[in-house]
XYZ file of C-alpha atoms in Angstrom:
752
model
C -0.025 0.534 0.247
C 3.107 2.417 0.774
C 4.433 1.725 -2.566
C 0.827 2.355 -4.507
C 0.686 5.918 -2.641
C 4.752 6.580 -3.219
C 4.245 5.490 -6.852
C 0.777 7.991 -7.174
C 2.057 11.092 -5.735
C 5.374 10.984 -8.633
C 2.725 10.647 -11.366
C 1.340 13.977 -9.883
C 4.330 15.820 -9.799
C 5.700 14.879 -13.310
C 1.991 15.656 -14.388
C 1.945 19.017 -12.691
C 5.859 19.475 -13.666
C 4.593 18.936 -17.258
C 1.308 21.095 -17.083
C 3.484 24.181 -16.286
C 5.255 23.738 -18.935
C 2.719 23.221 -21.186
C 1.021 26.334 -20.110
C 4.120 28.904 -20.219
C 5.302 27.436 -23.078
C 1.465 28.043 -24.342
C 1.868 31.482 -23.471
C 4.914 31.955 -25.713
C 4.097 34.097 -29.020
C 6.107 35.602 -31.848
C 6.814 39.449 -30.645
C 5.466 41.848 -33.870
C 5.395 45.687 -32.681
C 6.783 47.739 -29.968
C 4.901 50.257 -28.782
C 7.247 52.709 -26.080
C 4.961 55.660 -24.550
C 6.075 58.059 -21.483
C 9.812 58.703 -22.657
C 10.278 62.428 -22.716
C 14.262 62.576 -22.960
C 15.621 58.913 -23.899
C 15.022 57.953 -27.094
C 13.437 55.162 -28.770
C 16.665 53.869 -30.228
C 18.354 53.941 -27.127
C 15.522 52.502 -25.137
C 15.741 49.213 -27.527
C 19.342 48.714 -26.818
C 18.141 48.268 -23.418
C 16.139 45.521 -24.250
C 16.919 41.579 -23.989
C 14.355 40.867 -27.280
C 13.802 41.781 -31.031
C 10.904 41.457 -33.431
C 9.998 38.260 -34.350
C 11.259 36.589 -31.254
C 9.205 33.959 -28.745
C 8.375 36.198 -25.486
C 6.694 34.768 -22.442
C 6.219 36.262 -19.093
C 9.916 35.137 -18.072
C 11.009 37.527 -20.658
C 8.763 40.160 -19.652
C 9.984 40.513 -16.224
C 13.556 40.336 -17.216
C 12.828 43.509 -19.428
C 10.736 45.374 -16.748
C 14.409 44.460 -14.161
C 16.916 45.667 -17.284
C 14.914 48.775 -17.652
C 14.946 49.504 -13.980
C 18.369 48.675 -13.738
C 18.911 51.771 -16.212
C 17.999 54.255 -13.402
C 16.487 56.448 -16.181
C 12.746 55.866 -15.143
C 10.860 55.938 -12.042
C 7.812 53.830 -13.044
C 7.498 50.762 -15.953
C 4.655 49.135 -16.887
C 4.694 46.641 -19.264
C 1.308 44.761 -21.782
C 1.592 41.511 -24.210
C -1.117 42.020 -26.286
C -1.984 40.747 -29.759
C 2.009 40.103 -30.194
C 2.131 44.077 -29.540
C 4.579 44.743 -27.283
C 3.225 47.972 -24.973
C 5.630 49.623 -22.331
C 4.541 52.880 -20.533
C 7.758 54.740 -19.228
C 7.720 57.630 -15.999
C 11.007 59.289 -16.916
C 13.179 59.870 -13.450
C 13.567 64.150 -12.838
C 17.678 65.154 -13.842
C 19.796 66.726 -11.486
C 20.951 69.811 -12.881
C 23.158 70.835 -10.042
C 24.158 69.832 -6.477
C 24.317 72.317 -3.768
C 26.585 71.345 -0.300
C 25.378 73.735 2.714
C 27.622 73.842 5.802
C 30.698 72.473 5.151
C 33.602 75.551 4.616
C 36.348 72.952 3.804
C 37.285 71.906 0.358
C 39.443 69.097 1.754
C 36.862 68.111 3.999
C 33.615 68.028 1.753
C 35.752 66.687 -0.806
C 36.043 63.488 1.533
C 32.318 63.703 2.592
C 31.588 63.110 -0.800
C 33.169 59.933 -1.583
C 31.989 57.354 -3.399
C 28.396 59.424 -3.771
C 26.557 58.569 -6.644
C 24.809 61.134 -7.623
C 25.671 63.771 -9.784
C 24.729 66.803 -11.306
C 23.204 65.580 -14.817
C 22.497 62.014 -13.696
C 18.858 61.037 -12.890
C 17.613 61.408 -9.684
C 16.294 58.336 -7.582
C 15.542 57.808 -4.358
C 16.963 54.791 -3.400
C 20.450 56.302 -4.467
C 19.343 60.186 -2.496
C 19.335 57.286 0.462
C 22.745 55.878 0.704
C 24.943 58.758 -0.436
C 23.363 60.621 2.535
C 24.416 57.460 4.306
C 28.157 57.526 2.866
C 27.762 61.390 3.585
C 27.348 60.609 7.218
C 29.597 57.328 7.604
C 32.433 59.480 6.023
C 32.378 62.619 8.223
C 31.951 60.587 10.885
C 35.090 58.611 10.143
C 36.711 61.994 10.957
C 34.748 62.659 14.449
C 32.312 64.130 13.161
C 29.413 62.048 14.849
C 26.639 64.105 15.891
C 26.620 65.490 11.907
C 22.824 65.916 10.220
C 22.710 65.885 6.497
C 19.153 66.807 5.245
C 18.271 67.234 1.815
C 15.363 69.644 -0.303
C 14.488 69.331 -3.807
C 14.028 72.322 -5.924
C 12.010 71.725 -8.759
C 13.068 73.441 -12.126
C 9.902 72.522 -14.160
C 10.060 70.122 -17.323
C 11.172 67.155 -15.230
C 14.446 69.120 -13.946
C 15.342 69.700 -10.296
C 17.796 71.070 -8.305
C 19.272 69.009 -5.666
C 20.665 70.520 -2.375
C 21.832 69.316 0.701
C 22.026 71.023 4.104
C 24.695 69.307 6.680
C 25.392 70.462 10.496
C 28.412 69.110 11.244
C 27.803 69.832 15.105
C 31.168 69.244 17.299
C 33.747 66.759 16.724
C 33.207 63.485 18.526
C 36.224 64.028 21.347
C 38.284 60.887 22.989
C 37.546 61.611 26.686
C 38.714 58.511 28.139
C 40.734 55.162 26.300
C 40.381 51.651 28.411
C 41.610 48.521 27.702
C 39.258 45.725 29.162
C 39.739 41.799 29.123
C 43.227 39.954 30.143
C 45.340 43.121 28.396
C 48.974 41.827 30.712
C 50.398 45.040 30.117
C 50.180 48.231 31.909
C 47.544 51.063 30.157
C 50.664 53.237 30.030
C 52.181 50.932 27.674
C 49.071 50.073 25.322
C 48.313 53.830 24.984
C 52.088 54.228 23.764
C 50.860 51.905 21.042
C 48.173 52.915 19.619
C 47.585 56.189 17.409
C 44.051 57.348 19.206
C 44.949 59.560 21.868
C 42.812 61.126 25.262
C 41.354 64.700 24.647
C 43.084 67.913 26.550
C 42.833 71.123 26.520
C 46.329 71.830 25.251
C 45.988 69.476 22.609
C 44.496 71.911 20.063
C 46.877 71.209 17.722
C 47.012 66.971 17.149
C 43.493 65.194 15.609
C 44.901 62.037 17.014
C 42.312 63.380 20.003
C 38.818 63.139 17.917
C 37.223 59.914 17.304
C 38.188 57.978 13.848
C 36.744 55.024 12.918
C 39.539 54.686 10.037
C 42.166 54.832 13.282
C 40.019 52.687 15.865
C 40.577 49.868 13.014
C 44.425 50.377 13.225
C 44.705 50.510 16.788
C 42.974 47.539 17.060
C 45.682 45.924 14.411
C 48.380 47.675 15.644
C 47.317 46.511 19.443
C 47.113 42.588 17.861
C 50.565 42.987 16.799
C 52.170 44.116 19.519
C 50.986 41.727 21.154
C 52.100 38.566 19.032
C 55.079 39.592 18.824
C 55.301 39.809 23.030
C 54.669 36.009 21.971
C 51.190 35.568 22.347
C 50.410 33.930 19.198
C 46.534 33.527 19.310
C 46.143 37.637 20.182
C 42.970 39.261 18.712
C 41.503 42.370 19.217
C 37.504 40.634 20.244
C 35.963 44.272 20.129
C 36.106 47.956 19.860
C 34.041 50.461 20.848
C 32.864 54.160 21.250
C 30.374 54.831 24.270
C 29.441 57.846 24.805
C 30.112 59.832 28.376
C 28.044 63.150 27.249
C 26.739 65.439 24.233
C 30.180 65.753 22.565
C 32.547 62.682 24.864
C 33.460 59.073 24.295
C 34.861 56.617 25.574
C 37.163 54.074 23.605
C 36.951 51.018 24.929
C 39.579 48.112 23.272
C 38.734 44.494 24.591
C 41.645 41.974 24.811
C 42.077 38.759 24.426
C 46.359 37.327 24.352
C 45.610 33.635 24.823
C 48.372 32.212 26.327
C 51.732 33.437 26.238
C 54.035 30.859 23.339
C 57.593 30.269 22.919
C 59.182 28.782 19.611
C 59.211 24.717 19.764
C 61.503 22.980 16.892
C 62.585 25.177 13.634
C 62.830 23.438 10.871
C 63.803 23.512 6.692
C 62.761 21.319 3.842
C 64.280 21.866 0.689
C 63.773 20.600 -2.875
C 66.123 17.431 -3.689
C 68.363 19.297 -6.264
C 68.633 22.434 -3.351
C 72.317 21.728 -1.077
C 71.876 22.188 2.442
C 74.869 23.392 3.112
C 73.852 26.844 0.995
C 70.844 27.301 4.338
C 73.758 26.264 7.329
C 73.501 29.233 8.385
C 69.542 29.547 9.364
C 70.639 26.774 11.852
C 72.181 29.304 14.321
C 68.957 31.146 13.435
C 66.635 27.901 14.997
C 68.913 27.218 17.837
C 68.771 30.985 19.207
C 64.902 31.609 18.527
C 64.031 27.966 20.214
C 62.359 28.379 23.647
C 61.942 31.807 22.657
C 59.036 34.088 23.214
C 56.766 33.717 19.245
C 57.657 36.605 17.540
C 55.672 37.272 14.190
C 58.795 39.649 13.409
C 61.007 36.829 13.653
C 58.946 34.436 11.514
C 59.368 37.583 8.770
C 63.468 37.956 9.096
C 63.658 34.415 9.023
C 61.366 34.523 5.331
C 63.383 37.432 4.479
C 67.232 35.363 5.394
C 65.756 32.538 3.146
C 65.415 35.011 0.488
C 68.349 36.094 0.362
C 69.833 33.206 0.944
C 68.619 31.724 -2.286
C 68.710 34.117 -4.535
C 72.462 34.223 -3.895
C 72.458 31.094 -5.419
C 70.338 32.312 -7.893
C 67.387 30.013 -7.050
C 64.995 33.131 -8.636
C 61.495 31.363 -8.139
C 60.690 30.427 -5.126
C 57.429 29.931 -2.265
C 58.320 29.701 1.384
C 55.624 27.439 3.131
C 54.723 27.485 6.843
C 53.889 24.347 8.149
C 52.565 25.393 12.754
C 51.860 23.007 15.099
C 50.851 23.868 18.353
C 51.995 21.355 22.134
C 50.827 22.965 24.516
C 53.119 26.109 24.970
C 55.420 25.473 22.755
C 55.223 26.023 18.108
C 57.166 23.948 16.104
C 57.254 25.420 12.953
C 58.160 24.056 9.679
C 59.460 26.479 6.526
C 58.744 24.306 2.886
C 60.517 25.731 -0.082
C 59.151 25.484 -2.906
C 60.947 25.713 -6.125
C 57.926 27.060 -8.154
C 57.503 27.618 -12.173
C 59.540 30.634 -13.736
C 57.147 32.892 -15.003
C 58.403 36.606 -16.241
C 56.757 40.138 -14.743
C 55.155 41.371 -18.033
C 54.092 44.627 -16.587
C 53.549 46.406 -13.433
C 50.616 48.848 -13.191
C 50.523 51.257 -9.698
C 46.868 52.780 -9.552
C 45.452 55.108 -6.851
C 48.752 57.369 -6.442
C 46.990 60.664 -6.808
C 49.672 62.952 -5.683
C 52.914 60.204 -4.947
C 54.999 59.753 -7.828
C 54.598 56.825 -9.255
C 59.277 56.779 -9.138
C 58.502 56.529 -5.597
C 56.849 54.309 -5.276
C 58.586 51.823 -7.826
C 61.798 52.826 -6.265
C 60.385 50.591 -3.202
C 59.749 47.777 -5.569
C 62.087 44.285 -4.997
C 60.863 42.944 -8.220
C 60.009 45.335 -11.585
C 59.028 44.268 -14.903
C 60.867 41.721 -17.045
C 62.659 40.078 -13.766
C 61.686 36.425 -12.650
C 58.059 36.154 -10.450
C 59.166 36.019 -6.757
C 56.375 35.430 -3.892
C 58.631 36.112 -1.150
C 59.828 39.356 -3.189
C 56.715 40.181 -4.293
C 54.884 41.006 0.005
C 58.462 41.844 0.236
C 57.318 44.765 -2.012
C 53.860 45.641 -0.559
C 55.728 45.410 3.127
C 58.018 48.373 1.699
C 55.686 50.354 0.140
C 53.520 50.368 3.400
C 56.502 51.517 5.682
C 56.473 54.846 3.806
C 53.790 55.535 5.665
C 52.649 57.702 2.672
C 48.826 55.353 2.051
C 45.520 54.497 4.046
C 45.631 51.366 2.802
C 48.038 48.762 -0.085
C 46.225 46.326 -1.910
C 48.532 43.575 -4.413
C 46.924 42.129 -7.078
C 49.023 39.563 -9.069
C 47.413 38.662 -12.517
C 48.121 35.090 -14.578
C 48.158 35.679 -18.276
C 46.611 32.688 -19.239
C 48.167 31.959 -22.956
C 52.170 32.272 -21.331
C 52.420 32.187 -18.060
C 53.686 36.072 -17.397
C 52.339 38.249 -14.706
C 50.705 41.186 -13.963
C 51.702 42.795 -10.889
C 48.764 45.614 -9.819
C 49.040 47.984 -6.821
C 46.777 50.125 -5.396
C 47.416 52.473 -3.022
C 44.349 55.549 -1.042
C 46.490 58.424 -0.530
C 46.301 60.284 3.079
C 47.971 63.615 4.580
C 51.489 63.096 5.048
C 51.971 66.570 7.565
C 52.159 67.304 10.822
C 51.528 69.631 13.537
C 53.247 69.418 16.933
C 54.533 71.728 20.179
C 55.759 70.197 23.089
C 56.668 72.105 26.589
C 58.528 71.332 30.109
C 59.053 72.173 32.714
C 61.588 70.225 35.437
C 64.832 71.053 37.687
C 66.763 71.460 34.354
C 64.582 74.614 33.678
C 61.617 75.052 31.282
C 61.274 74.211 27.622
C 59.362 75.391 24.597
C 58.941 73.418 21.235
C 56.785 73.738 17.799
C 57.763 71.709 14.908
C 56.266 71.503 10.982
C 56.465 68.591 9.543
C 55.656 67.699 5.685
C 57.059 63.423 4.829
C 56.180 63.260 1.530
C 57.148 67.097 -0.472
C 55.100 67.073 -3.596
C 54.520 63.761 -4.050
C 58.385 63.140 -4.380
C 59.121 61.564 -0.841
C 61.031 64.264 0.000
C 60.917 65.193 3.839
C 60.683 68.287 5.581
C 61.177 69.880 9.053
C 61.321 73.174 10.308
C 61.509 73.362 14.666
C 61.902 76.037 17.575
C 63.280 74.705 21.015
C 63.055 77.643 23.506
C 64.658 76.957 27.195
C 66.054 79.570 30.120
C 68.914 80.196 28.395
C 69.082 79.458 24.722
C 66.850 79.527 21.686
C 67.706 76.626 18.759
C 66.134 76.742 15.639
C 66.028 74.625 12.005
C 65.186 73.063 9.055
C 65.831 70.522 7.028
C 65.415 68.720 3.721
C 66.096 64.837 3.582
C 65.435 63.011 0.639
C 65.435 59.032 1.618
C 66.469 57.694 -2.424
C 68.277 60.591 -4.356
C 68.005 60.133 -8.031
C 66.945 56.786 -7.506
C 69.815 55.223 -5.376
C 69.175 53.728 -2.793
C 70.732 56.229 -0.392
C 69.184 59.921 1.271
C 70.678 62.556 1.593
C 69.944 65.963 3.591
C 70.582 69.454 4.413
C 70.187 71.154 7.295
C 70.217 74.974 8.581
C 70.130 75.881 11.831
C 71.217 78.487 14.859
C 71.417 78.748 18.699
C 72.257 81.924 21.083
C 73.548 80.507 24.291
C 72.988 83.991 26.310
C 75.033 82.972 29.921
C 76.297 86.450 30.827
C 74.628 87.067 33.641
C 75.351 84.055 35.469
C 79.370 83.090 34.243
C 79.971 86.041 31.449
C 79.892 84.507 28.384
C 77.827 84.366 25.313
C 77.897 82.638 22.300
C 76.046 82.902 18.767
C 76.199 79.782 16.286
C 74.612 79.814 12.872
C 75.482 77.269 10.186
C 74.541 74.569 7.528
C 75.377 70.744 7.278
C 74.827 68.437 4.580
C 75.310 64.891 4.198
C 74.706 61.408 2.534
C 73.585 57.810 4.638
C 72.661 54.566 3.136
C 72.785 50.648 4.064
C 76.746 49.582 3.457
C 75.730 45.926 4.310
C 72.922 44.468 6.050
C 72.050 46.711 9.363
C 75.049 48.635 8.613
C 74.638 52.088 7.693
C 77.295 54.687 6.799
C 76.766 58.256 7.119
C 79.190 61.002 5.166
C 78.241 64.849 5.855
C 80.163 68.291 5.774
C 79.364 70.984 9.035
C 79.611 74.741 8.689
C 79.337 77.498 11.442
C 80.077 81.031 11.777
C 80.126 81.492 15.460
C 80.337 84.508 17.262
C 81.844 84.710 21.482
C 81.114 87.602 23.757
C 82.073 88.368 27.279
C 81.581 89.770 30.445
C 83.689 91.219 33.117
C 82.712 88.188 35.267
C 83.656 85.910 32.670
C 86.876 83.606 32.853
C 90.171 83.987 31.634
C 89.186 81.120 29.535
C 86.001 82.789 27.461
C 87.804 85.857 27.556
C 90.894 84.595 25.651
C 88.291 82.931 23.586
C 85.849 86.185 22.622
C 85.521 87.104 18.816
C 84.105 85.498 15.592
C 85.092 82.366 14.049
C 84.245 79.999 11.084
C 84.412 76.459 11.546
C 83.828 73.485 8.807
C 83.911 69.417 9.600
C 84.024 66.942 7.688
C 82.133 64.157 9.651
C 81.011 59.906 9.299
C 78.963 57.468 10.474
C 78.477 54.059 11.117
C 76.280 52.701 12.608
C 75.603 48.770 13.607
C 72.130 48.202 14.471
C 70.492 44.760 15.358
C 67.192 46.209 17.386
C 64.573 44.110 17.627
C 62.911 47.434 16.844
C 63.251 51.101 17.109
C 61.165 52.680 18.963
C 60.831 51.504 22.580
C 63.418 47.935 21.486
C 63.423 45.009 24.023
C 66.592 42.959 22.401
C 69.365 43.227 20.215
C 71.862 46.242 20.494
C 73.058 49.343 18.368
C 76.394 50.372 18.056
C 77.431 54.194 16.191
C 80.614 56.011 16.053
C 81.122 58.948 14.795
C 83.975 61.389 13.721
C 84.429 64.835 13.176
C 87.436 65.267 11.140
C 88.481 69.622 10.943
C 88.703 70.828 7.698
C 88.789 74.555 8.124
C 88.945 75.620 12.209
C 91.402 78.052 14.398
C 91.707 75.224 15.909
C 91.922 72.142 14.080
C 89.746 70.455 16.876
C 89.024 66.657 16.036
C 86.204 65.105 17.769
C 85.367 61.005 17.921
C 82.301 59.416 19.637
C 80.970 56.222 20.552
C 77.365 54.982 21.856
C 76.549 51.322 22.381
C 73.381 50.456 23.583
C 72.293 46.483 24.066
C 68.788 45.918 25.586
C 67.358 42.353 26.475
C 64.346 40.646 28.742
C 65.259 39.084 32.018
C 61.968 38.130 32.915
C 58.422 39.051 31.711
C 57.513 42.476 31.062
C 60.770 43.411 31.766
C 63.446 45.198 29.522
C 67.134 45.436 30.687
C 69.388 47.711 29.215
C 73.221 48.800 29.082
C 75.013 51.513 27.248
C 78.462 52.689 27.111
C 79.683 55.905 25.887
C 82.980 57.854 25.178
C 83.542 60.766 23.702
C 87.504 62.926 22.989
C 87.727 66.560 21.454
C 91.512 67.395 20.746
C 92.850 69.647 18.392
C 95.955 68.106 16.296
C 97.486 70.896 15.666
C 98.024 71.019 19.569
C 95.867 74.450 19.923
C 92.636 74.718 23.173
C 89.685 73.223 22.071
C 86.919 76.677 22.058
C 85.034 76.487 25.194
C 81.986 75.490 22.655
C 83.836 72.527 21.542
C 84.661 71.252 25.438
C 82.289 68.086 26.211
C 79.874 67.349 28.806
C 78.231 64.386 30.031
C 73.755 64.396 28.672
C 72.306 64.790 32.039
C 70.416 61.523 30.860
C 73.844 59.154 31.365
C 75.355 60.401 34.841
C 71.493 60.675 37.677
C 72.774 62.456 40.692
C 74.570 65.120 39.260
C 73.640 68.639 38.044
C 74.105 68.989 34.270
C 76.620 70.407 33.485
C 78.161 70.194 37.145
C 80.797 67.721 36.580
C 84.163 67.582 36.098
C 87.243 70.637 35.620
C 86.373 73.944 37.361
C 87.913 77.219 36.144
C 86.580 79.684 38.821
C 83.367 78.697 40.089
C 82.772 78.018 36.211
C 82.403 74.149 35.030
C 84.361 73.988 31.850
C 84.009 71.071 30.873
C 86.461 68.423 29.720
C 88.590 66.781 26.502
C 87.110 63.501 27.656
C 83.669 62.331 28.404
C 82.775 58.780 29.423
C 79.324 56.850 31.019
C 78.379 53.277 31.601
C 74.207 53.266 32.691
C 72.350 49.765 33.716
C 68.673 50.108 33.829
C 66.177 47.578 35.077
C 62.111 48.144 35.082
C 60.729 46.804 37.997
C 57.399 44.707 37.772
C 54.181 45.979 38.377
C 54.332 47.658 41.843
C 50.801 49.181 42.038
C 48.773 47.163 40.518
C 45.623 49.707 40.657
C 47.821 52.476 38.475
C 48.022 50.898 35.315
C 50.099 54.441 34.377
C 52.982 54.014 36.366
C 56.024 52.171 35.580
C 59.738 52.142 37.688
C 62.992 51.050 37.194
C 66.030 50.772 38.574
C 69.546 52.069 37.509
C 73.111 52.633 38.311
C 75.160 55.001 36.517
C 78.958 56.285 36.125
C 80.563 58.211 34.655
C 83.897 61.149 34.135
C 84.372 64.337 32.499
C 88.564 64.970 32.734
C 91.084 67.169 30.781
C 92.118 70.287 30.304
C 94.494 71.694 27.635
C 94.156 75.243 27.461
C 96.074 75.545 31.695
C 97.587 72.891 33.204
C 97.612 74.160 36.293
C 93.588 73.802 36.637
C 93.154 70.213 38.083
C 90.599 67.642 35.149
C 89.287 65.796 38.148
C 89.695 62.955 37.315
C 87.785 60.800 39.117
C 84.846 58.391 38.156
C 81.550 59.339 39.846
C 78.666 56.838 40.444
C 75.348 56.994 41.448
C 72.421 54.577 42.063
C 68.639 55.275 42.357
C 65.106 54.827 40.839
C 63.199 56.017 38.697
C 59.765 56.819 37.665
C 57.577 57.259 34.590
C 54.174 58.740 34.926
C 51.537 59.286 32.796
C 49.895 62.277 34.309
C 46.357 63.856 32.711
C 48.440 66.704 31.693
C 51.363 64.667 29.803
C 54.341 62.333 30.884
C 56.033 63.412 34.196
C 59.736 61.304 35.087
C 61.367 61.754 37.888
C 64.428 59.969 39.625
C 65.307 59.789 43.471
C 69.704 58.920 42.854
C 72.444 58.786 45.746
C 76.131 59.592 44.768
C 78.348 56.882 45.827
C 81.874 58.470 44.440
C 81.829 62.291 43.481
C 84.611 64.607 43.471
C 84.784 67.578 45.709
C 84.325 70.724 42.989
C 81.117 68.707 41.648
C 77.455 69.757 42.558
C 75.113 67.058 42.843
C 70.958 66.761 42.568
C 69.494 64.049 44.121
C 66.225 64.700 43.196
C 65.258 65.109 39.075
C 61.461 65.462 37.716
C 60.727 66.539 33.842
C 57.101 66.668 33.029
C 55.853 67.301 29.375
C 53.435 67.156 27.012
C 52.579 67.598 23.013
C 49.741 69.333 21.511
């Protein structure tokens, strides 16, 4: 019985389907005539081109529905009615109005207006549609939100000009910009709030930050902050770290709290790292990688380390002339250890047929192409392609950089398309500070991509209680596509100590030079410095100062040798940086030769710790056995010897500290575990400083005070509501009787 019912149902379904096909087929008729009415602006001939049928075609209901859909998709028509009777297709139309002009009220800035109207659809001389208007209003509001105008309102009105022509009017009320009153981090954040705030770009609103635009809520900037935080955690061992959400909570009428919800996961360490090569590769050529793998084992996971390994593989492969390779990574997480296999695959060789750069309306194409590791005519290499994209991103000229590789199906050659979106590259800022060493005020203006040529311009002015310094500099990071940077600087300095120490100096000069990567991680700098200096003295000046009163012209040739193996330039936690600098006199009354060596080493002794060791040495002497000028004598930087007053250590001529021909310093510092759980904005560190200032070339009767000075103490970095406060408590251990000590030192500064 059950099978009989099943057969009956099957037959019924088949009969129904066949009946539908028959009825649909029976409806089909030949199209003998097309009649169009209601079209005033669009010609019949134009409408015919939109129709998916032509005379003598068979037509049914499905085709009529398609005709209706296709005509609506043109956006030319407001209403469409279609009938098919006795072989005649009757189309009745009502056209959409034409927009003659569009007026935007309420936005005075042309730059902001251009950004607000980005990607809108309705334009002058286009057809007006209600749905496009609603989409454009939403798009304008979203664009304004990206610029911090979260309270903007957009209203529209239509002016009817007759004959189905209109003017469209937008009345835009920007409202106040949405301020970031507070930035909070929730979840298992691991690090202190002050540390996480230093990672992101958004910053809390303060009334004195009248220049910075980062204090306003900006959707694009918040998204970028999420990526910065994610990468920060991944570079500190948190392999599965993610920012599960970030949102802005309205506090009052115009202030928001920006909240990042952090899910770091457990800390992961590198386990076994191995390299798998094709059978025809010589393993000895890649033996250097085994040293890298050995050093990384049991170290915290870091995406930067992975990128460096891939880059090292790429360089070794290219050196051995394996042009077309690809690297795949196989990861296996066991407990808290990540085992990684790097598979090198020799890919089929294909040439790069063309590289297209898109979207660079400001930046010149050669600036972008200079960052490419591969170019037209080269073998395509996946690693070098990815490195090229990263190089372009590192310029920091673009909001986004997207790459796409297209394969020519006929010959297998590659076409690379790189699409960029420009962003503003200028900066303006100011700083203020007060402390035991005096007060200071600074101001700067920067342009990082002048005229789209990748040239950097900077001008700054710094004022303190007894000095004024100003400069203007130009830097071209890739002069004439040579991979060498050149720079030029004009500067002026005035130091007025007539009342306190009886002298005043004015120095104006210019310098120029070049810097380039000579070897991996090793930079070489060559430059020339030229100064005109005037020294004035008063009645209370020392004998040395009075002897050196007058005008001077000096020219020096300088060389810088920099070997940088830090894991990152900003707040490094591993590696070292070694700098040796020498200044050779070219034109000089005193023929002063200066040598400087500065070495800094960074490591982590435990989680959340940064320990640093530094060594500093500088020597200045006349190669013609003259006495070097007062302004050429050396003083220890205040950060190198805490516990002593700045500039108040070493030889003295009367009551004036005159500095020495030689200075040296050794510094050790280590950050401490979090002491105050409830305060996330305070960091503590312990330090040991030792230094010396000695050597008096102009008067052998003056004691050179060649004695090691040392101190131990604790430092505090406190991110206060009005800016970063740094202070230290230091206790001198060894000193000279003539030195001036300073147990407490502080500095409070901020940026606008």
